[in-house]
Tab-separated table of C-alpha atoms and ligand atoms in Angstrom:
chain	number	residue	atom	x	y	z
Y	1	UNK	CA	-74.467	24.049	-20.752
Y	2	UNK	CA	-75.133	28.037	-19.670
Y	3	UNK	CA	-73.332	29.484	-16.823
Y	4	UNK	CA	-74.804	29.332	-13.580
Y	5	UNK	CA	-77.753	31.914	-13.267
Y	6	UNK	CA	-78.178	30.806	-9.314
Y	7	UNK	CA	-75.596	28.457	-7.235
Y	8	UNK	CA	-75.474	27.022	-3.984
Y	9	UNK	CA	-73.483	24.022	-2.386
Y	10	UNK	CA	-74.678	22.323	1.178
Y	11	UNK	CA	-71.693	20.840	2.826
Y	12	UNK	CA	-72.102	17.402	3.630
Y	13	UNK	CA	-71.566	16.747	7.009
Y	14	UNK	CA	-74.787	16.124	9.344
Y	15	UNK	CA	-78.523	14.815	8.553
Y	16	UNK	CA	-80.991	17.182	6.700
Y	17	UNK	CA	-83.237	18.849	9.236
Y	18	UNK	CA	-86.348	21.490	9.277
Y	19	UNK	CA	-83.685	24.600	9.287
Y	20	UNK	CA	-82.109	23.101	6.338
Y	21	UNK	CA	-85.507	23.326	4.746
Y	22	UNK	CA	-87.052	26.302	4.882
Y	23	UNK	CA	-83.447	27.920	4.449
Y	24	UNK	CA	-81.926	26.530	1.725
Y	25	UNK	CA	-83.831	23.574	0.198
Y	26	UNK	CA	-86.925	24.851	-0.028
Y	27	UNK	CA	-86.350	28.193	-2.334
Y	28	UNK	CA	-83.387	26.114	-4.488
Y	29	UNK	CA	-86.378	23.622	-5.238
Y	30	UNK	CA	-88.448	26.424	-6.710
Y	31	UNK	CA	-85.546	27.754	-8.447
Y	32	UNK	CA	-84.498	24.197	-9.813
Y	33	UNK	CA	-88.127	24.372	-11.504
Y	34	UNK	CA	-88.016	27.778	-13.536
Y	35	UNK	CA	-87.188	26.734	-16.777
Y	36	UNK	CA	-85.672	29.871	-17.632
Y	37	UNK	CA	-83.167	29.677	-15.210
Y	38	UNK	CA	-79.689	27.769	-15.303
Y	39	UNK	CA	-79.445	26.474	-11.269
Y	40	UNK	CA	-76.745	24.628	-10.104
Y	41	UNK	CA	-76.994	22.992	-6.690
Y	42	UNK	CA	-73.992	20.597	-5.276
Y	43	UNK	CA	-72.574	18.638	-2.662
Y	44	UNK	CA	-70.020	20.189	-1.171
Y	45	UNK	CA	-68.005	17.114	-0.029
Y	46	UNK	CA	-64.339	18.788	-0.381
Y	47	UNK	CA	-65.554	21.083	2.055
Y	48	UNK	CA	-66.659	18.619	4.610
Y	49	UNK	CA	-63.367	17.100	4.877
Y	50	UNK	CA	-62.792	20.263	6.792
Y	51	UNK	CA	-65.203	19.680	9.795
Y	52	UNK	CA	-65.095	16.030	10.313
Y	53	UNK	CA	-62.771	12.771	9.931
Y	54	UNK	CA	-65.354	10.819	9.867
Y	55	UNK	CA	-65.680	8.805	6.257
Y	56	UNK	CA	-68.349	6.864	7.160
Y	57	UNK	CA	-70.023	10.301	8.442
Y	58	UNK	CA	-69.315	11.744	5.264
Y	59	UNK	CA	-70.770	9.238	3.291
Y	60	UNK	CA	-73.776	9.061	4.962
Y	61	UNK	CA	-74.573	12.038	5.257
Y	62	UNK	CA	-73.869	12.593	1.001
Y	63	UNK	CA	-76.111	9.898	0.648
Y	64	UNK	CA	-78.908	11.967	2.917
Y	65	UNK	CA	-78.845	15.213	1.702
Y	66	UNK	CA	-78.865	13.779	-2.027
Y	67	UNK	CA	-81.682	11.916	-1.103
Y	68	UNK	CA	-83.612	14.982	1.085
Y	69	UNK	CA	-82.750	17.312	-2.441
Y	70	UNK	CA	-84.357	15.074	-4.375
Y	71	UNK	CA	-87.616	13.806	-2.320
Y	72	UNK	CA	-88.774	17.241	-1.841
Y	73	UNK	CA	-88.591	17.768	-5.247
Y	74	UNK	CA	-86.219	19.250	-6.911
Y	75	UNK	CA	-85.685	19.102	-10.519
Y	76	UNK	CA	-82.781	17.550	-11.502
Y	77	UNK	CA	-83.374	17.443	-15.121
Y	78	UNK	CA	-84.040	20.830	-15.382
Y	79	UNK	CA	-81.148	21.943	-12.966
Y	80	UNK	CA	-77.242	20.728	-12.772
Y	81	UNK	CA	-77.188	18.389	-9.373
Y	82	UNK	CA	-73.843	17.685	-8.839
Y	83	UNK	CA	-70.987	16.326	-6.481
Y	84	UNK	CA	-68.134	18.946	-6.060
Y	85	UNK	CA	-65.649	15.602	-6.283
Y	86	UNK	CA	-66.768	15.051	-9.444
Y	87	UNK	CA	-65.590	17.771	-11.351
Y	88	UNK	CA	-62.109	17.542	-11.202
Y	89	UNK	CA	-61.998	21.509	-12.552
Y	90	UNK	CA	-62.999	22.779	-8.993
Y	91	UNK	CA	-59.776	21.312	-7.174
Y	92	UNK	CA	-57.309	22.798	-9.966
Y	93	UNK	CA	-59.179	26.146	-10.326
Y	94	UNK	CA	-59.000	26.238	-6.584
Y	95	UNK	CA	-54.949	26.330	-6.373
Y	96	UNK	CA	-55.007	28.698	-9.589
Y	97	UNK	CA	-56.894	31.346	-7.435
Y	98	UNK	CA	-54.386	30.172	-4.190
Y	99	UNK	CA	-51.618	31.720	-6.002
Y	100	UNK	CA	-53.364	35.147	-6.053
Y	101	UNK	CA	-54.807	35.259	-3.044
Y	102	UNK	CA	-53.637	37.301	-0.138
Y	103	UNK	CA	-53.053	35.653	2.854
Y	104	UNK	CA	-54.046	39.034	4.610
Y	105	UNK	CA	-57.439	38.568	2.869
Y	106	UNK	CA	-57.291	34.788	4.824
Y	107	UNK	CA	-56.199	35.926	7.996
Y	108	UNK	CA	-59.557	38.298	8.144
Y	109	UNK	CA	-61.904	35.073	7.617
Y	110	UNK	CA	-64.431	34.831	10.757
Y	111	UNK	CA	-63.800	31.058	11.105
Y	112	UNK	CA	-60.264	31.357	10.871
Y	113	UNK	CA	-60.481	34.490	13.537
Y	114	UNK	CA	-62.945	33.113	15.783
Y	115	UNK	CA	-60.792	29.600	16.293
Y	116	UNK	CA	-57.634	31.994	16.765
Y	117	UNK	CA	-59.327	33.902	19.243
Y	118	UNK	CA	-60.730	30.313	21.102
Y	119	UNK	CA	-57.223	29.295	21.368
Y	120	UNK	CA	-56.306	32.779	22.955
Y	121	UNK	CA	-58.829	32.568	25.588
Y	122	UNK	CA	-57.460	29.145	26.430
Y	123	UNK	CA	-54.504	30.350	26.910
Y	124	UNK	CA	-52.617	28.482	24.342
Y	125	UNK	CA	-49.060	29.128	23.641
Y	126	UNK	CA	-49.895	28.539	19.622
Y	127	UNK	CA	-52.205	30.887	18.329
Y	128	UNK	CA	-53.099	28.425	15.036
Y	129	UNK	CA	-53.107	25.336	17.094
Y	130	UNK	CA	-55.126	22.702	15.600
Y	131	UNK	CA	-55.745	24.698	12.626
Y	132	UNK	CA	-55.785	23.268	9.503
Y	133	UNK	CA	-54.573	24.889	6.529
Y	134	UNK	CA	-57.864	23.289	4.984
Y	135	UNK	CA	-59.871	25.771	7.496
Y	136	UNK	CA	-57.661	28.465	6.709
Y	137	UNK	CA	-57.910	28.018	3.109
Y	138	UNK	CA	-61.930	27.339	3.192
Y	139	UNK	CA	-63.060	30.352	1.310
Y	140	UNK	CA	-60.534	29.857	-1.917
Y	141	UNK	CA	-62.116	26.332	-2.166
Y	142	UNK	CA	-65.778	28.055	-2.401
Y	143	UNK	CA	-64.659	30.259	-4.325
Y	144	UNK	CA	-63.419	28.297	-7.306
Y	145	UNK	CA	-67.100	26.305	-6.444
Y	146	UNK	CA	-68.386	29.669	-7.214
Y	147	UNK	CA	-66.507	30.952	-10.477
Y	148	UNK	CA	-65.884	27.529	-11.730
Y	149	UNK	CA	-69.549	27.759	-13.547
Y	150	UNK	CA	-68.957	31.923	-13.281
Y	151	UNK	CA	-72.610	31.796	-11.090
Y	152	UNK	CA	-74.281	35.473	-11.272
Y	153	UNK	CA	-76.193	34.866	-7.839
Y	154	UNK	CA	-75.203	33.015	-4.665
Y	155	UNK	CA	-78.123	32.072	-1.920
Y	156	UNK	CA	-76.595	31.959	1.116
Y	157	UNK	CA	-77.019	31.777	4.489
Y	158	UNK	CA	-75.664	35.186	6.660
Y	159	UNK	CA	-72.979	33.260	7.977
Y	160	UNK	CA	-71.703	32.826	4.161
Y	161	UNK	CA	-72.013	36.196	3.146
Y	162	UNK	CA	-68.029	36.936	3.689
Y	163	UNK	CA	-66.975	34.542	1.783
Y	164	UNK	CA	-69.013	35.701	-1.449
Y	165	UNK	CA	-67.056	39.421	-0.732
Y	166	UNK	CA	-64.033	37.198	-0.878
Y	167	UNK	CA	-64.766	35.104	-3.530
Y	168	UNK	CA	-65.680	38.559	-5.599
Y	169	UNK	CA	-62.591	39.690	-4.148
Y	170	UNK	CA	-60.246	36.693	-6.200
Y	171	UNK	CA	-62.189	37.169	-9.031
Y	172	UNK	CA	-61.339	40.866	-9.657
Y	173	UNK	CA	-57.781	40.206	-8.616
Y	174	UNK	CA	-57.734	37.466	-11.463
Y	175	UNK	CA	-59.576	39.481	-14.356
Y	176	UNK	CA	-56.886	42.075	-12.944
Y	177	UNK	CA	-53.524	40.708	-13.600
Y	178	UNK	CA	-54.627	37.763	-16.764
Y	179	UNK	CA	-57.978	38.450	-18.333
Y	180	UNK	CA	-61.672	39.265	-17.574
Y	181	UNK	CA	-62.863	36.065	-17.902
Y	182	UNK	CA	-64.871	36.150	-13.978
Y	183	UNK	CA	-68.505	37.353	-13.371
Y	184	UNK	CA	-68.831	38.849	-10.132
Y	185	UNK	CA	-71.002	37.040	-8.436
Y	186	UNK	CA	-73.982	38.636	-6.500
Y	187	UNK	CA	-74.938	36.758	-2.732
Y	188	UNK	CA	-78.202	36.618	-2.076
Y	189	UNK	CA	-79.201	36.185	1.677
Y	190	UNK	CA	-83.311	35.131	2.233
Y	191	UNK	CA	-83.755	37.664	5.715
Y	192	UNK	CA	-87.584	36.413	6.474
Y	193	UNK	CA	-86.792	32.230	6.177
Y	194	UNK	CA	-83.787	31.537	6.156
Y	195	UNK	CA	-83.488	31.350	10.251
Y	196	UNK	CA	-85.321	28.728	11.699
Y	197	UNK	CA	-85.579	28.122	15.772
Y	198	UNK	CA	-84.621	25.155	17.056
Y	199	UNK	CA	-85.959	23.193	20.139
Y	200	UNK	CA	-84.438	24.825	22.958
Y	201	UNK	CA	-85.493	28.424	20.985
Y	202	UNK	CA	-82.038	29.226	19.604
Y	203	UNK	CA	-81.323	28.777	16.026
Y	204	UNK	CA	-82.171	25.185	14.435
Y	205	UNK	CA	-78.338	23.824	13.729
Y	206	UNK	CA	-76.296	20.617	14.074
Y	207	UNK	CA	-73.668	22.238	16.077
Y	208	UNK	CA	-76.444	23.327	18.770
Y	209	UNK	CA	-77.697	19.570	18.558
Y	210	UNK	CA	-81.312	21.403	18.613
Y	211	UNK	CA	-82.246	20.216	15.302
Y	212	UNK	CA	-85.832	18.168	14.043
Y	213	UNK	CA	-84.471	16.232	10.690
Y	214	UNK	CA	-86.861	16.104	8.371
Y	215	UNK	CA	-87.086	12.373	7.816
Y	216	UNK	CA	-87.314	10.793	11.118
Y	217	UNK	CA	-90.484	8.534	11.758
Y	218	UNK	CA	-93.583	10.055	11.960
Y	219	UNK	CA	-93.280	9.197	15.783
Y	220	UNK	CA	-90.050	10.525	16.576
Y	221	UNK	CA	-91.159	14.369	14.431
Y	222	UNK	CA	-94.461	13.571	16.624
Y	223	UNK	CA	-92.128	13.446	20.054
Y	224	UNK	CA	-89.772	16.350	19.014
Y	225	UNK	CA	-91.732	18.758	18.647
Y	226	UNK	CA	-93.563	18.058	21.953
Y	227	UNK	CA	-89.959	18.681	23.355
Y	228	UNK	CA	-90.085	22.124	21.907
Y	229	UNK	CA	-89.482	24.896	24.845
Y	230	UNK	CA	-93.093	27.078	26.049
Y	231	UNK	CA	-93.454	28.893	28.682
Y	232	UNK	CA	-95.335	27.877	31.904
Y	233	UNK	CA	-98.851	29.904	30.823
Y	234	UNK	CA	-101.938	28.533	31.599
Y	235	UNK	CA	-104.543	27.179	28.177
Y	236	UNK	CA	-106.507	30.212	28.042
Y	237	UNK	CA	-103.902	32.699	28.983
Y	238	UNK	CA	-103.359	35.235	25.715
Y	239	UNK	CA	-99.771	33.741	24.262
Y	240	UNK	CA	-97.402	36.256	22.801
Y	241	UNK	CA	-95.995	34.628	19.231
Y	242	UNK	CA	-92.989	36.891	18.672
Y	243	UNK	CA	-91.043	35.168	21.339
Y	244	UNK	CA	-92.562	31.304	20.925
Y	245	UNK	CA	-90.810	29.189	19.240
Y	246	UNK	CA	-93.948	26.884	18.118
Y	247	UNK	CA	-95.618	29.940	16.716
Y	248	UNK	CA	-92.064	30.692	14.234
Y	249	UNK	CA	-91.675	27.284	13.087
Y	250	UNK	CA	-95.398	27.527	12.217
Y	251	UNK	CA	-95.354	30.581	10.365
Y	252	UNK	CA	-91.888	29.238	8.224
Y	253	UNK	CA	-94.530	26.582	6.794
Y	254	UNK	CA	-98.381	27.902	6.437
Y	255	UNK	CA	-99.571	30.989	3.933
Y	256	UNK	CA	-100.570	34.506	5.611
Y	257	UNK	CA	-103.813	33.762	6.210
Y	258	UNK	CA	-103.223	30.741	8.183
Y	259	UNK	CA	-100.197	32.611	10.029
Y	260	UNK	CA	-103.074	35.287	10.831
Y	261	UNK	CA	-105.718	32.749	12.191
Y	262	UNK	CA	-103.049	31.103	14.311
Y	263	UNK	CA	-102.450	34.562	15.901
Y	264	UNK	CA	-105.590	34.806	16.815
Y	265	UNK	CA	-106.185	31.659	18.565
Y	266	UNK	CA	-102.691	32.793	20.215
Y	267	UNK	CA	-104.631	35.619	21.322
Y	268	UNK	CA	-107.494	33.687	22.563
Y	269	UNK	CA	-105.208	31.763	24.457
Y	270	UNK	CA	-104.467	28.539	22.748
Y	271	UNK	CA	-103.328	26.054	24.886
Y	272	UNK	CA	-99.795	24.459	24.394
Y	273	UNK	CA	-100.534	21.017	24.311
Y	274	UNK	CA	-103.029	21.726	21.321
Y	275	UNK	CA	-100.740	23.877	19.303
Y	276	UNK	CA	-98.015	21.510	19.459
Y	277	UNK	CA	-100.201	18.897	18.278
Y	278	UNK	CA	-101.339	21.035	15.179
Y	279	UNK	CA	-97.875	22.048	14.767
Y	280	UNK	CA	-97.128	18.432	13.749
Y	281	UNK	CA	-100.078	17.699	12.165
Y	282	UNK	CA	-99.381	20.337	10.002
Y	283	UNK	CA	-95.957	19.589	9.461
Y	284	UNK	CA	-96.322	15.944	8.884
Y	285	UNK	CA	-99.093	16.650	6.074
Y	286	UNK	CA	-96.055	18.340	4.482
Y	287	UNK	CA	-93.639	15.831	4.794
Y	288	UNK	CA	-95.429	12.800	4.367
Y	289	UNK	CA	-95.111	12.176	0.579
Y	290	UNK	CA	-91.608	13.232	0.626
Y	291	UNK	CA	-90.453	10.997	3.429
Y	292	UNK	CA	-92.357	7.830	1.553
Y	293	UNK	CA	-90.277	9.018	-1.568
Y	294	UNK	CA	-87.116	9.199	0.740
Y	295	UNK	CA	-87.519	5.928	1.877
Y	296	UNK	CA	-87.558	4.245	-1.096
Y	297	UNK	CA	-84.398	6.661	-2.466
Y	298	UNK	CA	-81.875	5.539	0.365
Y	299	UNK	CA	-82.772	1.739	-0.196
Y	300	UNK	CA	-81.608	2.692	-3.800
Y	301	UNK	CA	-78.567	4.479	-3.504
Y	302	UNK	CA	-77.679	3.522	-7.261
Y	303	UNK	CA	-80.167	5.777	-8.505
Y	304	UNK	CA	-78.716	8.526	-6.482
Y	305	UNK	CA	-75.465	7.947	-7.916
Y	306	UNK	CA	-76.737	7.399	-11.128
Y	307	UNK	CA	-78.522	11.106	-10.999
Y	308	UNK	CA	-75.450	12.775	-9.733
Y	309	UNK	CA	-72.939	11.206	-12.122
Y	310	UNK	CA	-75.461	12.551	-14.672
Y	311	UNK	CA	-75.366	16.246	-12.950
Y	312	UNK	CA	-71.944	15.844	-12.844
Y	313	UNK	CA	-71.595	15.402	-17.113
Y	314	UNK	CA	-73.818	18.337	-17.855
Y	315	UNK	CA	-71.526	20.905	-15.118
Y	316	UNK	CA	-68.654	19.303	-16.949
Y	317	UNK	CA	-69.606	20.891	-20.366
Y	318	UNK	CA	-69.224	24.067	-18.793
Y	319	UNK	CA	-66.286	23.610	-16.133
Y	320	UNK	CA	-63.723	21.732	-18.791
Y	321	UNK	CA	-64.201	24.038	-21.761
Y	322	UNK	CA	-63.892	27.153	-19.266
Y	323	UNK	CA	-60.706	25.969	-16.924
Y	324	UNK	CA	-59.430	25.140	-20.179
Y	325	UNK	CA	-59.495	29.217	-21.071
Y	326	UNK	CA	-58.217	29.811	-17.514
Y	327	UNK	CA	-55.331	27.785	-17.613
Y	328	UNK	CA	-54.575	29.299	-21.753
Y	329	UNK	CA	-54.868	32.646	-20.440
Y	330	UNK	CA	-52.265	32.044	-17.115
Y	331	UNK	CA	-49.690	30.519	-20.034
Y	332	UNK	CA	-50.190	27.138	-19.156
Y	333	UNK	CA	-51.155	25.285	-22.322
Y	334	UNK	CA	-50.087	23.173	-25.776
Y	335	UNK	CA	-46.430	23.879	-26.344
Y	336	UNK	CA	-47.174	23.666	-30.142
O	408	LIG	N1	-69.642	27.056	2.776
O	408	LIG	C1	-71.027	26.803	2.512
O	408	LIG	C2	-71.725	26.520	3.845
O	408	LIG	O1	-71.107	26.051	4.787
O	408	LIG	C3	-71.210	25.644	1.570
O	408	LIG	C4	-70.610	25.937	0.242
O	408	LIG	C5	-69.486	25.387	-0.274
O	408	LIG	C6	-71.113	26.866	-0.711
O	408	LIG	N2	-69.260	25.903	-1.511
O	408	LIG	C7	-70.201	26.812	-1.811
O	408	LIG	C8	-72.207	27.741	-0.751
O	408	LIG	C9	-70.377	27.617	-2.940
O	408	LIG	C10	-72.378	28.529	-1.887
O	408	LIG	C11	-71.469	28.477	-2.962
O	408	LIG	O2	-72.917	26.746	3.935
């Protein structure tokens, strides 16, 4: 197995929704399917025992995102689709890279700074008060997910992009004082789709609780979006689409030409009702094959397993050989 020429984890912790779609799932499917390309897509279920103690939660949600990856298409025979708790290398790469990391560069995270500060304005007497050293120690953990399979690009949301600088950061440090064995990886952030609005008009995300998943009944995606936000203006009023939320998810899913028709009608003065009804017409068209194949995926949860055990063999061939080299070239290795 190659190095990784693209790499991307999705934490597990929540249900896959529209957001999670046209952000991340959508362009690592197309990726997974360019056979001269080495992807490598994971689970990144280390990382969620950050953000919840829930193992049922967990578990669950594993189960759902494996299942979303692979009903919307991807191509896990072509790609390496993998559990990061499978590959024991990440774990003992990540407390290599601990020990030359500065806890300087830690104390600068945004997570870490922003649940300081929220502890400040409560007017806590603890600064790091129910602060983990798991949350604290976040970005090493990605970044041994990252330079584990030495991946040359990183899509990533904007949120994320910190981390890479970190993660490129340990790597130097480590080709620095042992031996250049770390690519530098590059983060790639998708500007035009990788935001999607949510019901209420701010950004689609679990933690807003604003989120459409992608496969709920056809009923329930039906009722959603019917919840979306409009304004009050009248059917036949001219609609401006830069500020409507209906109009953005719309455009995250149809081709140019159908983005420029709908402008048009918003021009003429569509009426709400009758856009939100296209809206999940349109949609549903979409998901409809995929949320059949979903079904039938989580009433076979074996199958999941079986793929990501499989994933989990092929990122193997890279990540033993390779933390093998790591660990020879810090002087830990056969005595003789
Ligand atoms: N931290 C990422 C997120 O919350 C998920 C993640 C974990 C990741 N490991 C990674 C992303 C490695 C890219 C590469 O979105």
């Amino acid at each position: 197995m190659k190095n990784a020429d693209y790499l991307t984890g999705i934490t597990t912790s929540g249900t896959p929704h529209l957001g999670n779609y046209v952000g991340a799932i959508r362009p690592a499917v197309e990726t997974s399917r360019d056979p001269n390309l080495t992807s490598y897509y994971f689970l990144a279920d280390y990382h969620s025992l950050i953000k919840n103690f829930d193992p049922r939660l967990r578990c669950q949600s594993t189960l759902e995102i494996a299942a979303a990856w692979i009903a919307l298409g991807l191509d896990y025979e072509n790609c390496v689709f993998y559990r990061q708790s499978d590959i024991p290398e990440i774990p003992e790469l990540t407390w290599i890279l601990t020990t030359l990391t500065a806890k300087g560069l830690m104390n600068r995270a945004h997570a870490y700074k922003a649940s300081v500060a929220d502890n400040q304005t409560q007017d806590h007497t603890d600064p790091d008060k129910g602060i983990t050293m798991g949350l604290f120690s976040y970005p090493i953990l990605m970044a041994a997910d990252i330079l584990m399979f030495n991946a040359k690009k990183v899509p990533v949301g904007k949120d994320q992009v910190q981390h890479l600088e970190m993660t490129r950061d340990i790597a130097a440090r480590f080709n620095h004082i042992y031996k250049k064995l770390f690519i530098l990886p590059e983060v790639v952030v998708d500007e035009t789709s990788s935001v999607l609005a949510g019901l209420d008009g701010r950004k689609m995300s679990k933690s807003y609780n604003n989120y459409i998943p992608l496969f709920d009944t056809e009923k329930r995606l039906r009722s959603l979006i019917m919840k979306i936000q409009t304004n009050s203006l009248a059917p036949e009023e001219p609609k401006d689409t830069a500020t409507c939320t209906l109009f953005s998810i719309y455009k995250a899913f149809a081709d140019k030409s159908e983005t420029r028709a709908m402008e048009k009608r918003y021009q003429e003065g569509i009426a709400w009702g009758t856009m939100k009804q296209e809206l999940f017409e349109y949609i549903n068209e979409i998901l409809k094959d995929p949320r059949q194949k979903y079904m039938e995926l989580m009433k076979n949860p074996g199958d999941i397993e079986h793929i990501l055990k499989n994933g989990a063999l092929k990122a193997r061939e890279f990540s033993v050989p390779f933390l093998d080299k790591i660990r020879t070239s810090v002087g830990i290795k056969s005595l003789g």
